[in-house]
XYZ file of C-alpha atoms in Angstrom:
775
model
C 37.669 13.654 -31.976
C 35.029 16.102 -30.689
C 31.361 15.458 -30.509
C 28.782 17.545 -32.502
C 27.268 20.712 -31.174
C 23.589 20.060 -30.499
C 22.073 23.488 -31.070
C 23.179 23.820 -34.741
C 19.973 22.359 -36.011
C 18.523 22.713 -39.573
C 15.734 25.230 -39.534
C 12.598 24.329 -41.300
C 9.601 26.577 -41.856
C 6.149 25.119 -40.987
C 2.720 26.825 -41.217
C -0.314 26.599 -39.025
C -3.891 27.852 -39.424
C -5.310 30.586 -37.286
C -7.874 30.506 -35.882
C -7.458 26.701 -35.236
C -9.772 24.372 -36.862
C -11.184 22.515 -33.739
C -14.409 20.791 -34.832
C -15.486 19.056 -38.116
C -18.842 18.107 -39.588
C -17.873 14.451 -39.666
C -16.054 12.162 -42.013
C -19.144 11.716 -44.274
C -19.674 15.460 -44.841
C -16.071 16.905 -44.342
C -13.162 15.708 -46.360
C -10.819 17.481 -43.942
C -12.269 16.018 -40.869
C -8.850 14.700 -39.680
C -7.452 18.129 -39.961
C -9.589 19.344 -37.017
C -7.761 19.257 -33.758
C -10.388 17.747 -31.604
C -10.884 14.528 -33.590
C -7.117 14.170 -33.914
C -6.684 14.562 -30.109
C -9.452 12.008 -29.459
C -7.956 9.469 -31.856
C -4.587 10.109 -30.255
C -5.848 9.430 -26.863
C -7.727 6.379 -27.988
C -4.686 4.861 -29.666
C -2.471 5.492 -26.608
C -4.949 3.986 -24.164
C -5.707 0.942 -26.383
C -2.110 0.100 -27.018
C -0.899 0.820 -23.407
C -3.695 -1.198 -21.719
C -3.301 -4.039 -24.285
C 0.395 -4.179 -23.658
C -0.209 -4.167 -19.838
C -2.851 -6.869 -20.080
C -0.017 -9.143 -21.348
C 2.872 -7.756 -19.299
C 1.189 -7.544 -15.944
C 1.210 -11.371 -15.774
C 5.051 -11.093 -15.442
C 4.774 -8.389 -12.763
C 5.939 -5.625 -15.131
C 5.000 -2.050 -14.197
C 2.315 -0.247 -16.281
C 4.893 2.497 -17.109
C 6.597 0.120 -19.514
C 3.323 -0.289 -21.426
C 2.876 3.482 -21.589
C 6.397 3.944 -22.945
C 5.745 1.291 -25.600
C 2.524 3.008 -26.573
C 4.455 6.203 -27.162
C 7.091 4.394 -29.178
C 4.427 2.806 -31.389
C 2.316 5.862 -32.104
C 5.335 8.195 -32.336
C 8.286 8.719 -34.675
C 9.845 5.202 -34.278
C 6.666 3.374 -35.042
C 3.876 4.734 -37.110
C 5.672 8.079 -37.586
C 7.582 6.600 -40.599
C 4.322 6.598 -42.534
C 3.976 9.933 -44.340
C 0.219 9.936 -44.279
C 0.142 9.240 -40.602
C 2.695 12.000 -39.885
C 0.763 14.602 -41.785
C -2.266 14.021 -39.599
C -1.079 12.962 -36.138
C 2.510 14.249 -35.776
C 1.880 17.840 -36.999
C 2.913 20.816 -34.899
C -0.766 21.485 -33.852
C -1.519 17.974 -32.809
C 1.707 17.845 -30.811
C 1.103 21.101 -29.061
C -2.447 20.114 -28.060
C -1.468 16.720 -26.747
C 1.672 18.172 -25.156
C -0.448 20.726 -23.234
C -2.554 17.935 -21.708
C 0.482 15.816 -20.960
C 2.305 18.795 -19.390
C -0.607 19.444 -17.135
C -0.707 15.801 -16.203
C 3.013 15.913 -15.302
C 2.530 19.098 -13.182
C -0.437 17.750 -11.279
C 1.408 14.447 -10.795
C 4.211 16.307 -9.059
C 1.574 18.067 -6.849
C -0.091 14.836 -5.837
C 3.243 13.248 -4.845
C 4.292 16.284 -3.003
C 1.081 15.946 -0.920
C 1.685 12.284 -0.305
C 5.490 12.809 0.816
C 5.471 13.100 4.696
C 8.832 14.660 5.455
C 8.298 13.944 9.084
C 9.205 10.363 8.361
C 12.730 11.389 7.544
C 13.315 12.222 11.304
C 12.031 8.692 12.173
C 14.207 6.796 9.594
C 16.641 4.331 10.932
C 20.392 4.308 10.235
C 20.024 1.597 7.469
C 17.584 3.662 5.584
C 19.621 6.868 5.973
C 22.920 5.391 5.018
C 21.505 3.525 1.960
C 19.604 6.621 0.891
C 22.562 8.929 0.989
C 25.217 6.525 -0.427
C 22.834 5.641 -3.369
C 22.933 9.377 -4.316
C 26.569 10.396 -3.502
C 28.505 7.343 -4.754
C 26.840 7.300 -8.255
C 27.357 11.071 -8.480
C 31.030 10.827 -7.574
C 31.840 7.775 -9.817
C 29.695 9.323 -12.597
C 31.551 12.586 -12.428
C 34.878 10.801 -12.590
C 33.837 8.775 -15.479
C 32.401 11.840 -17.290
C 35.903 13.609 -16.872
C 37.728 10.493 -18.309
C 35.521 9.936 -21.458
C 35.346 13.815 -22.030
C 39.201 13.853 -21.972
C 39.586 10.724 -24.015
C 37.293 11.852 -26.900
C 38.078 15.555 -26.435
C 34.378 16.440 -26.199
C 32.979 19.918 -26.753
C 31.683 22.098 -24.007
C 27.986 21.312 -24.613
C 28.687 17.605 -24.908
C 30.375 17.876 -21.441
C 27.361 19.728 -20.060
C 25.002 17.037 -21.449
C 26.952 14.218 -19.784
C 26.946 16.031 -16.441
C 23.299 16.565 -16.549
C 22.631 12.967 -17.567
C 24.873 11.697 -14.837
C 22.939 13.926 -12.234
C 19.493 12.748 -13.603
C 20.660 8.993 -13.424
C 21.973 9.565 -9.923
C 18.641 10.646 -8.566
C 16.230 8.491 -6.610
C 12.805 10.399 -7.080
C 10.226 9.532 -4.453
C 7.291 9.668 -6.997
C 8.974 6.979 -9.100
C 9.792 4.589 -6.297
C 6.505 5.112 -4.570
C 4.604 4.320 -7.805
C 6.534 1.107 -8.295
C 6.114 -0.052 -4.625
C 2.353 0.547 -4.816
C 2.038 -1.169 -8.193
C 4.025 -4.235 -7.026
C 1.814 -4.304 -3.864
C 4.703 -3.902 -1.475
C 3.329 -0.682 0.265
C 2.733 -2.450 3.567
C 5.601 -5.043 3.414
C 8.779 -4.484 5.456
C 10.530 -4.070 2.139
C 8.248 -1.368 0.973
C 8.475 0.523 4.277
C 12.195 0.427 4.255
C 12.351 1.497 0.619
C 10.056 4.515 1.169
C 12.065 5.654 4.206
C 15.407 5.496 2.396
C 13.948 7.154 -0.673
C 12.505 10.070 1.390
C 16.093 10.627 2.612
C 17.560 10.492 -0.970
C 14.720 12.675 -2.139
C 16.115 15.650 -0.384
C 19.443 15.241 -2.191
C 17.529 14.539 -5.357
C 15.786 17.924 -5.267
C 19.180 19.577 -4.790
C 20.593 17.642 -7.702
C 17.572 18.628 -9.903
C 17.888 22.333 -9.019
C 21.630 22.337 -9.732
C 20.956 20.747 -13.061
C 18.235 23.166 -14.038
C 20.304 26.148 -12.881
C 23.252 24.936 -14.991
C 20.930 24.574 -18.027
C 19.574 28.096 -17.450
C 23.136 29.510 -17.062
C 24.246 27.831 -20.383
C 21.218 28.767 -22.357
C 20.890 32.365 -21.155
C 23.338 34.077 -18.812
C 24.571 33.638 -15.310
C 22.376 36.667 -14.351
C 19.261 34.635 -15.355
C 20.391 31.729 -13.035
C 20.820 34.224 -10.075
C 17.327 35.603 -10.835
C 15.893 32.160 -10.766
C 17.623 31.359 -7.531
C 16.275 34.457 -5.855
C 12.718 33.844 -7.061
C 12.941 30.198 -6.017
C 14.035 31.083 -2.435
C 11.316 33.728 -2.143
C 8.732 31.121 -3.334
C 10.019 28.603 -0.618
C 9.689 31.242 2.021
C 6.176 32.116 1.130
C 5.084 28.487 0.984
C 6.677 27.738 4.308
C 5.398 30.782 6.309
C 2.210 31.743 4.537
C 0.878 28.852 2.605
C 1.453 26.053 5.025
C -0.127 28.031 8.034
C -3.142 28.765 5.848
C -3.537 24.951 5.171
C -3.634 24.259 9.023
C -6.228 27.164 9.250
C -8.376 25.409 6.667
C -8.118 22.186 8.834
C -9.182 23.961 11.962
C -12.155 25.521 10.067
C -13.294 22.020 8.958
C -15.635 20.410 11.699
C -14.488 16.900 12.842
C -15.981 14.307 10.552
C -17.105 16.745 7.901
C -15.567 17.117 4.378
C -13.456 20.024 3.451
C -15.263 22.680 1.521
C -14.811 22.585 -2.262
C -13.720 26.255 -2.329
C -10.627 25.429 -0.205
C -9.560 22.365 -2.300
C -10.133 24.444 -5.580
C -7.986 27.235 -4.253
C -5.207 24.764 -3.365
C -5.292 23.082 -6.780
C -5.208 26.543 -8.337
C -2.095 27.257 -6.256
C -0.385 24.207 -7.500
C -0.950 25.315 -11.075
C 0.175 28.827 -10.314
C 3.427 27.424 -8.673
C 4.189 25.462 -11.857
C 3.549 28.507 -13.937
C 5.967 30.599 -11.772
C 8.707 27.963 -12.038
C 8.225 27.820 -15.820
C 8.607 31.631 -16.028
C 11.981 31.455 -14.137
C 13.149 28.594 -16.519
C 12.624 25.625 -13.986
C 10.629 22.533 -14.467
C 6.870 22.968 -13.617
C 7.089 19.598 -11.902
C 9.291 21.127 -9.089
C 6.990 24.071 -8.552
C 3.826 21.808 -8.087
C 5.890 19.351 -5.931
C 7.077 22.032 -3.558
C 3.525 23.451 -3.283
C 2.163 19.934 -2.617
C 4.612 19.528 0.337
C 2.959 22.492 2.007
C -0.282 20.457 2.308
C -0.468 18.587 5.701
C -0.409 14.749 4.953
C -3.404 12.718 5.731
C -6.968 13.590 6.311
C -8.929 15.743 6.067
C -7.289 18.237 3.736
C -4.692 16.142 1.738
C -7.234 13.266 1.273
C -9.833 15.667 -0.019
C -7.476 17.181 -2.564
C -5.960 13.793 -3.700
C -9.355 12.146 -4.074
C -10.573 15.002 -6.183
C -7.888 14.886 -8.915
C -5.887 11.707 -8.578
C -8.259 9.497 -10.723
C -8.048 11.829 -13.752
C -4.260 12.574 -13.323
C -2.921 9.041 -12.838
C -5.600 7.331 -15.135
C -5.678 9.823 -18.020
C -3.086 12.564 -18.010
C 0.003 10.676 -16.808
C -0.314 8.000 -19.527
C -0.530 10.841 -22.048
C 2.569 12.443 -20.700
C 4.562 9.124 -20.818
C 3.391 8.524 -24.356
C 4.093 12.130 -25.432
C 7.643 11.893 -24.170
C 8.534 8.761 -25.997
C 6.716 9.796 -29.117
C 9.565 12.217 -29.795
C 12.237 9.331 -29.525
C 13.490 8.013 -32.773
C 15.179 4.757 -31.857
C 16.565 4.521 -35.389
C 18.817 7.531 -34.522
C 20.742 5.482 -31.994
C 24.256 5.197 -33.552
C 27.122 4.034 -31.236
C 29.574 5.269 -33.940
C 28.841 8.758 -32.469
C 31.408 9.479 -29.617
C 28.950 11.491 -27.549
C 26.513 8.465 -27.604
C 29.288 6.097 -26.587
C 30.242 8.434 -23.756
C 26.605 8.523 -22.598
C 26.249 4.845 -22.611
C 29.465 4.544 -20.543
C 28.422 7.086 -17.981
C 24.974 5.641 -17.645
C 26.310 2.102 -17.126
C 28.704 3.198 -14.406
C 26.109 5.341 -12.596
C 23.471 2.543 -12.619
C 25.948 -0.062 -11.455
C 27.302 2.268 -8.780
C 23.792 3.072 -7.549
C 22.837 -0.616 -7.247
C 26.011 -1.334 -5.335
C 25.836 1.648 -3.167
C 22.397 0.749 -1.995
C 23.036 -2.976 -1.615
C 26.185 -2.713 0.580
C 24.665 -0.856 3.578
C 21.694 -3.298 3.519
C 23.966 -6.334 3.673
C 26.113 -4.466 6.375
C 23.076 -4.128 8.564
C 22.375 -7.959 7.969
C 19.198 -7.619 5.862
C 18.415 -10.885 4.307
C 20.125 -11.186 0.961
C 17.014 -11.651 -1.034
C 15.366 -8.612 0.551
C 18.576 -6.574 -0.019
C 18.626 -7.478 -3.659
C 14.987 -6.773 -4.239
C 15.408 -3.256 -2.573
C 18.462 -2.476 -4.597
C 16.665 -3.396 -7.851
C 13.659 -1.343 -6.714
C 15.488 1.816 -5.817
C 17.611 1.675 -8.961
C 14.610 1.816 -11.341
C 13.911 4.780 -13.508
C 10.458 6.344 -14.324
C 8.339 9.382 -15.070
C 10.646 11.934 -13.357
C 13.726 10.873 -15.343
C 11.755 10.656 -18.501
C 10.394 14.180 -17.969
C 13.935 15.452 -17.153
C 15.312 14.013 -20.334
C 12.473 15.446 -22.441
C 13.045 18.934 -20.953
C 16.805 18.687 -21.572
C 16.039 17.709 -25.239
C 13.721 20.736 -25.604
C 16.560 22.995 -24.348
C 18.732 21.390 -27.085
C 21.205 19.748 -24.672
C 20.564 16.309 -25.795
C 20.830 14.970 -29.354
C 18.232 12.826 -30.967
C 20.345 9.737 -30.558
C 21.083 10.448 -26.861
C 17.400 11.073 -26.044
C 16.333 7.803 -27.794
C 19.079 5.898 -25.890
C 17.845 7.284 -22.565
C 14.348 6.385 -23.225
C 15.529 2.838 -23.814
C 17.424 2.898 -20.567
C 14.174 3.942 -18.701
C 12.324 1.178 -20.482
C 14.831 -1.526 -19.627
C 15.256 -0.301 -16.037
C 11.544 -0.459 -15.324
C 11.249 -3.895 -17.007
C 14.228 -5.519 -15.262
C 13.442 -4.055 -11.810
C 9.817 -5.326 -11.922
C 10.815 -8.819 -13.023
C 13.722 -8.868 -10.579
C 11.735 -7.763 -7.529
C 8.890 -10.235 -8.164
C 11.370 -12.991 -8.670
C 13.546 -12.257 -5.681
C 11.200 -11.112 -3.051
C 8.461 -13.313 -1.500
C 6.520 -11.397 1.053
C 4.483 -14.317 2.307
C 7.625 -16.161 3.672
C 7.897 -13.434 6.321
C 4.788 -14.949 8.080
C 5.997 -18.497 7.955
C 5.266 -20.224 11.307
C 8.545 -21.671 12.280
C 7.591 -21.573 16.014
C 4.503 -22.629 17.871
C 2.553 -19.461 18.392
C -0.829 -20.623 19.638
C -2.763 -20.670 22.957
C -2.132 -24.217 23.642
C 1.721 -24.069 23.589
C 2.048 -20.555 25.092
C 2.944 -19.935 28.622
C 1.732 -16.354 28.458
C -1.426 -15.293 26.774
C -0.484 -12.497 24.229
C -3.612 -11.296 22.274
C -3.654 -9.080 19.199
C -7.080 -7.732 18.360
C -8.180 -5.514 15.401
C -10.686 -2.735 15.250
C -12.185 -2.116 11.840
C -15.169 0.101 12.938
C -15.641 1.995 16.211
C -18.675 -0.314 17.076
C -16.238 -3.314 17.207
C -14.697 -1.929 20.360
C -17.291 -2.915 22.958
C -17.651 -6.466 21.867
C -13.956 -6.986 21.639
C -13.395 -5.532 25.217
C -16.149 -7.621 26.571
C -14.682 -10.803 24.940
C -11.288 -9.927 26.563
C -12.921 -9.583 29.869
C -14.358 -12.996 29.559
C -10.805 -14.440 29.512
C -10.503 -13.447 33.222
C -7.265 -11.362 33.515
C -5.817 -11.627 37.100
C -2.647 -10.713 38.760
C -1.911 -14.379 39.118
C -2.567 -15.011 35.468
C -2.041 -11.692 33.552
C -1.924 -11.223 29.821
C -1.065 -8.576 27.272
C -3.389 -7.056 24.655
C -2.212 -5.279 21.495
C -5.014 -3.354 19.739
C -4.676 -2.407 16.066
C -7.011 0.285 14.681
C -7.188 0.031 10.863
C -8.032 2.938 8.770
C -8.221 3.177 4.967
C -5.319 5.212 3.501
C -6.271 8.487 1.872
C -4.150 11.550 0.960
C -0.673 10.118 1.639
C 1.729 7.740 -0.111
C 3.441 6.095 2.796
C 1.374 3.955 5.221
C 1.187 5.440 8.678
C 1.905 3.135 11.602
C 1.839 4.565 15.160
C 2.088 3.218 18.684
C 0.091 5.515 20.810
C 2.140 4.629 23.869
C 5.429 5.454 22.220
C 4.361 8.513 20.042
C 4.405 11.804 21.781
C 2.245 13.562 19.203
C -0.338 11.990 16.863
C -2.065 15.052 15.569
C -4.985 14.158 13.238
C -4.589 10.345 13.934
C -5.224 10.797 17.554
C -8.582 12.295 16.797
C -9.401 9.466 14.468
C -8.410 6.689 17.049
C -9.326 8.745 20.061
C -12.374 6.778 21.051
C -10.669 3.498 20.669
C -7.653 4.638 22.794
C -9.904 5.959 25.518
C -11.957 2.721 25.669
C -9.018 0.543 26.069
C -7.320 2.897 28.438
C -10.417 2.696 30.713
C -10.246 -1.092 30.375
C -6.707 -1.248 31.443
C -7.282 0.945 34.363
C -10.116 -1.221 35.613
C -7.779 -4.239 35.685
C -4.547 -2.666 36.693
C -1.509 -4.893 36.575
C -3.611 -7.876 35.462
C -3.597 -6.740 31.818
C -1.227 -4.536 29.761
C -2.646 -2.787 26.686
C -0.772 -1.233 23.748
C -2.807 0.578 21.109
C -1.728 1.075 17.474
C -3.152 2.928 14.504
C -2.376 1.812 10.931
C -3.394 3.735 7.934
C -3.008 1.735 4.727
C -4.746 0.478 1.544
C -7.563 -2.166 2.292
C -5.929 -4.729 0.105
C -2.670 -4.543 2.003
C -4.084 -4.318 5.573
C -3.275 -7.974 6.144
C 0.368 -7.072 5.907
C 0.053 -4.633 8.950
C -1.879 -7.266 10.904
C 0.503 -10.080 10.293
C 3.608 -7.855 10.849
C 2.251 -6.653 14.294
C 1.375 -10.201 15.270
C 4.965 -11.116 14.622
C 6.374 -8.085 16.367
C 4.207 -8.478 19.447
C 4.903 -12.256 19.672
C 1.043 -12.716 19.715
C -0.260 -16.289 20.190
C -3.932 -15.356 19.385
C -5.320 -12.873 16.851
C -8.992 -11.712 17.201
C -10.809 -10.265 14.065
C -14.296 -8.787 13.986
C -16.562 -10.354 11.376
C -17.513 -8.386 8.398
C -21.319 -8.337 9.014
C -23.268 -6.331 11.644
C -26.652 -7.368 12.928
C -29.539 -5.356 14.333
C -31.239 -6.324 17.618
C -34.088 -7.995 15.687
C -31.701 -10.393 13.906
C -31.694 -8.596 10.568
C -28.444 -7.640 8.803
C -27.593 -3.909 9.292
C -24.506 -3.776 7.171
C -21.996 -6.015 5.301
C -18.454 -5.103 4.037
C -16.995 -7.472 1.424
C -13.669 -5.629 1.712
C -13.330 -6.701 5.439
C -14.380 -10.282 4.513
C -11.552 -10.390 1.930
C -9.293 -8.986 4.641
C -10.292 -11.568 7.121
C -9.684 -14.388 4.591
C -6.141 -13.089 3.734
C -5.337 -12.978 7.587
C -6.620 -16.512 8.090
C -4.344 -17.872 5.390
C -1.242 -15.928 6.385
C -1.331 -15.224 10.087
C 1.780 -16.441 12.082
C -0.415 -17.399 15.133
C -3.841 -18.735 16.023
C -6.875 -16.718 14.750
C -10.250 -16.120 16.076
C -13.028 -14.474 14.215
C -15.583 -12.759 16.569
C -19.189 -12.744 15.302
C -21.464 -10.399 17.197
C -25.102 -11.115 16.525
C -26.554 -8.254 18.354
C -25.583 -8.893 22.070
C -22.000 -7.551 22.072
C -21.359 -10.255 24.673
C -23.382 -7.915 26.940
C -24.273 -10.760 29.333
C -20.903 -10.373 30.901
C -22.410 -7.399 32.833
C -25.348 -9.323 34.138
C -25.987 -9.308 37.847
C -23.964 -12.299 39.110
C -26.439 -12.867 41.959
C -28.956 -14.171 39.253
C -26.530 -16.838 38.111
C -23.333 -17.008 35.991
C -22.356 -13.742 34.224
C -21.385 -15.558 31.129
C -22.819 -18.651 29.574
C -20.523 -20.138 26.950
C -20.616 -23.348 24.921
C -17.805 -25.047 23.124
C -19.076 -27.109 20.122
C -16.525 -29.941 19.969
C -16.044 -32.333 17.137
C -12.295 -32.983 17.369
C -9.253 -31.731 15.542
C -6.467 -29.096 16.078
C -8.949 -26.157 15.900
C -11.324 -27.588 18.307
C -8.611 -28.379 20.806
C -7.451 -24.864 20.598
C -11.018 -23.646 21.427
C -10.877 -25.914 24.399
C -7.815 -24.353 25.792
C -9.322 -20.880 25.374
C -12.418 -22.121 27.163
C -10.200 -23.432 29.971
C -8.943 -19.859 30.440
C -12.468 -18.644 30.689
C -13.397 -21.233 33.253
C -11.154 -19.524 35.749
C -13.831 -16.967 36.117
C -16.179 -18.096 38.920
C -18.978 -15.917 37.409
C -18.989 -17.867 34.132
C -20.155 -21.254 33.108
C -18.616 -23.214 30.214
C -20.453 -26.250 28.603
C -18.456 -28.569 26.506
C -20.956 -29.932 23.998
C -19.328 -32.937 22.182
C -20.976 -34.182 19.102
C -20.515 -37.913 18.535
C -21.697 -39.797 15.433
C -24.629 -42.132 16.265
C -24.270 -44.386 13.245
C -20.781 -45.833 13.999
C -18.170 -46.312 16.672
C -15.533 -43.463 16.918
C -12.318 -44.373 15.204
C -9.367 -44.585 17.563
C -6.288 -42.825 16.177
C -3.734 -40.240 17.087
C -6.193 -37.329 16.708
C -8.858 -38.949 18.783
C -6.395 -39.576 21.492
C -5.277 -36.012 21.499
C -8.985 -35.002 21.662
C -9.465 -37.172 24.721
C -6.528 -35.737 26.423
C -7.678 -32.201 25.713
C -11.093 -32.964 27.123
C -9.476 -34.537 30.239
C -7.480 -31.504 30.783
C -10.480 -29.124 30.903
C -12.616 -31.530 32.773
C -10.494 -31.074 35.865
C -12.495 -27.886 36.412
C -15.682 -29.979 36.132
C -14.499 -32.196 38.966
C -13.002 -29.260 41.202
C -15.882 -26.832 40.767
C -19.082 -26.047 38.865
C -17.805 -23.723 36.177
C -17.593 -26.474 33.486
C -20.372 -28.829 32.311
C -19.949 -31.573 29.887
C -22.704 -33.028 27.522
C -22.664 -35.448 24.617
C -24.828 -35.151 21.633
C -25.255 -38.058 19.280
C -26.205 -37.092 15.782
C -26.465 -38.983 12.492
C -25.732 -36.199 9.986
C -25.402 -32.503 9.365
C -29.302 -31.945 9.520
C -29.451 -33.434 13.123
C -26.408 -31.278 14.076
C -28.050 -28.136 12.775
C -31.230 -28.917 14.706
C -29.325 -29.492 17.859
C -27.330 -26.330 17.649
C -30.421 -24.260 16.843
C -31.996 -25.631 19.947
C -29.098 -24.283 21.990
C -29.121 -20.668 20.618
C -31.405 -19.324 23.555
C -29.286 -21.008 26.270
C -25.925 -19.472 25.751
C -24.300 -16.054 25.213
C -21.157 -17.193 23.431
C -20.374 -20.194 21.230
C -16.754 -21.244 20.601
C -16.233 -23.392 17.660
C -13.112 -24.664 15.738
C -12.797 -23.616 12.100
C -12.154 -27.208 10.957
C -11.834 -26.096 7.254
C -12.198 -28.977 4.677
C -12.528 -31.630 7.416
C -15.303 -34.129 6.594
C -17.148 -36.032 9.444
C -20.438 -37.921 9.558
C -21.793 -35.284 11.987
C -21.439 -32.452 9.477
C -22.381 -34.351 6.245
C -24.436 -32.212 3.930
C -23.696 -28.909 5.639
C -20.853 -27.922 3.302
C -23.121 -27.245 0.399
C -25.189 -24.811 2.474
C -22.238 -22.953 3.901
C -22.424 -19.250 3.119
C -19.058 -18.452 4.722
C -16.522 -21.188 3.846
C -13.788 -19.153 5.633
C -15.604 -19.920 8.879
C -15.744 -23.608 8.430
C -18.974 -25.624 8.515
C -20.162 -25.005 12.067
C -18.852 -21.372 12.228
C -20.707 -20.650 8.929
C -23.790 -22.390 10.250
C -23.986 -20.267 13.414
C -23.225 -17.028 11.398
C -25.915 -17.546 8.698
C -28.849 -18.944 10.964
C -32.128 -17.051 10.303
C -32.960 -16.295 14.015
C -33.742 -13.347 16.157
C -31.742 -14.843 19.098
C -28.806 -12.654 20.376
C -25.558 -14.443 20.714
C -21.884 -14.189 19.839
C -19.630 -16.739 18.092
C -15.855 -17.154 18.181
C -14.468 -19.272 15.247
C -10.952 -20.535 16.176
C -8.208 -21.533 13.828
C -5.120 -22.856 15.343
C -1.760 -21.840 13.945
C -0.355 -24.107 11.286
C 3.277 -24.499 12.168
C 5.879 -25.488 9.624
C-alpha cells in the first residue's frame, strides 16, 4: 500500500490586519490588548524562558543537556500542549504571532551557525590522529549506506510513492550527519571540553563535519530539484560555488588585513566587527534566495574568520550572549511548537518506514563510531561515552526537519516523531555519558610521582600572568641544575579561551607555526629560552600554550603533568603584592583553579607565593654571603618530608643556606610512631649536608600553641628570602592549635595560610608543598 502524498493539504483562508497592531494601551484600557503583536511576543518569550529554565533546574541534576528543556518548553506552549485550548490558540498561535516569533528564532539559528563557523578550526583536521579520522568517516559512511539499503527495502515492501521515498532519503541523510555545533555544544555543557574524551570527540567530529556539509548540500539540492526544477538546482550550485570562491579569496584575506590593522593588545574596532556580522546576515540571505538553508550560508561565512584572538574573539563576545541565551532557545521552542505529538500514528506506513530507517541509522552510527575506538584500544568506558556523545541529535537536525516540513516533504506525524527522536537522543546521551565516563579517574595516582621517590627531577610549572615568569624562573634556579644533576622543566602558559570552540594546545618546540599564539606566549617563551641557554645541558625546557575555559584549565594542567611524567607541579598564588606589602590584585578564578589542581594532580604540588621579592635575593652578590636564605618550617608528616627533600636539592648550591626549623611541642613529649620515625629518618638524610658543609643549619623551636608558633614565625620573616612549608591539610597538632580558625586560605594549610596572610611589609616568598597521594 502506498503512503500518502504530503503536498495535497487542505487549504484554509486566514486573514491578518495591515498595518499590524503592534502596541496596546494596556489591559485596563484596551480590551484587545492581547491582539497586539508586542505584548503577545513578550508573553511568548516569558513562557518559553520560564518553562525551559524551570525544566532545566530539575533536569540538570541528572546531567541532562539544556536542549531537552528547550524542546519541552516548545512542546508545552505549542500545538501539543496548550495549543488544544481554543482561546490560547486564537491569541498565541495565530499567523501573525508565529511569524514574529519565527523571525526572531530564524535570526538566532542563522547567527548560531555563524558563531559555530567561527569556532571551527579546520586546521585541526590536518592534526587529527588515525583513530579520530577513521571513527569520524565511518560514523558518516556506514549509517548512510545501511540507511540507504533499509530505505530501499521498506519502500519496496510498502510500495511507497515518490515523495515518500524522497522524505525517507532526506531523513536518513540528516540522521547520518554529525554536526559540529551540536556535539561541541554537548561537550561544553557536559564540561568535557578539556578532557581527553572531549578533545578526541571534537577532532573526529571536525572530520565528519566535512562530510556532513556535503550530505546537507545534497539533501537541500534534492529538495530544490523536487520542489522546483533541475535548472533551479543547477543555479543554486553555481551561485554556491561562486560564493565559496569569494569567501575564500576575498573575504578571508580581508579578515587577515583587519588583524594586521589592529595594534597588538588593542581591541578590534567596532566598525570591523559590525561589517563581519552584517556579512554573515547577508550570506544567510543569499542562501535563502537560492533555496538553501540560511544556517549553511552563515556557517560558511563564519569559517572565513580566523579562529582565536583578536578578531574571532571580538565578534563572538559581541553577539554570543544574546544568541545562545535568548535567540537559540526561541528557535528550539519555535521548531517544536509546530509538532503535534497526537498526530503520531504507527498505522501509517510512511511513519512505520521512518521509524525503521531512523532506528537502523542510529544503531549503525553508534556501532560505526564504537568499533574503531575499541580497535585502537581506547578504554571501553571512554569508547562507549564517546559513541553516545557523537550519536546525539540537536539544533541542526531539528532545524533541518523543520525546513523539510515547511517544504511539505514531511507529514505532521513524521515531523512529530522526529522531534521525539531528537528529544530522546539528547536525553539518553546526556545520562549515558555522565554515567559511563568519569574524568577524575584519569588522574588517579597509581604510581609514586613525587620528589622523594623520583630518581630524576621533572618539574611542570604554570604561568597565569606574564609577571609570574620571573619568580618561577628564579625559584627553578634555586634548585641548582647542574650537568651532574640535571632536571627537566615543562612550562604551561594558560590563556582564557575566547573566539573558538576547541581548546588550543601547542608545544612550541614541536609546532612549526604558532601565528597569533606565538605573540601571546612570546615573552614567556623568550624568558625560558634565555634561562635554558644560561644553563646549557643542565636543564631541558619545553614550553606549552593552552587556551581553554578557566573552569576547565585544571584538566590541561593535570593532563600535561601525566604526559610529561612530572613529579613536582609549581602553581603561582592567586594574589599579587606590591613592594610596600599591600595587595595589588586578587583573582578568585585562579584560586579556584589552584584548589582543583591540588585535589586532582597526579604528582606533588607546590604553590609559590611571591610577597614582593620574586626570590630576587638569588641575584645578590655572593661575596656578601649566601645568595639564597631559605627556611623549612618542619612539623612532621608526608608534606613536610617532601619539603625537606626539595630543600636537600637546594642545599647542593654552595651559594645558598638552608635552615631547618623544627617546631616541637613544649607541653608534652613527642609521641613515637611510624610517622615520627619517618620524620627522623628524613631529617637525618638532610643533616648529612650539615655535617659535611655549612649549607644547612638546624634549629629547634619549642612552642606551646598556635599563638607562640605565629610569633616565632613572624620573628623569622626578616631573616629569610624563601620559606618552604608542608601543606598538612586537616592535621591537628598542639603547635598549631587555634590557627585553623584564623586561616584565610584553607587550601594552603595552617602554616602556609599564616605566611600568606601576615600583615607585614617584609618581602619574602613561600612555597607550600603537598606530596602526591598515591592509591
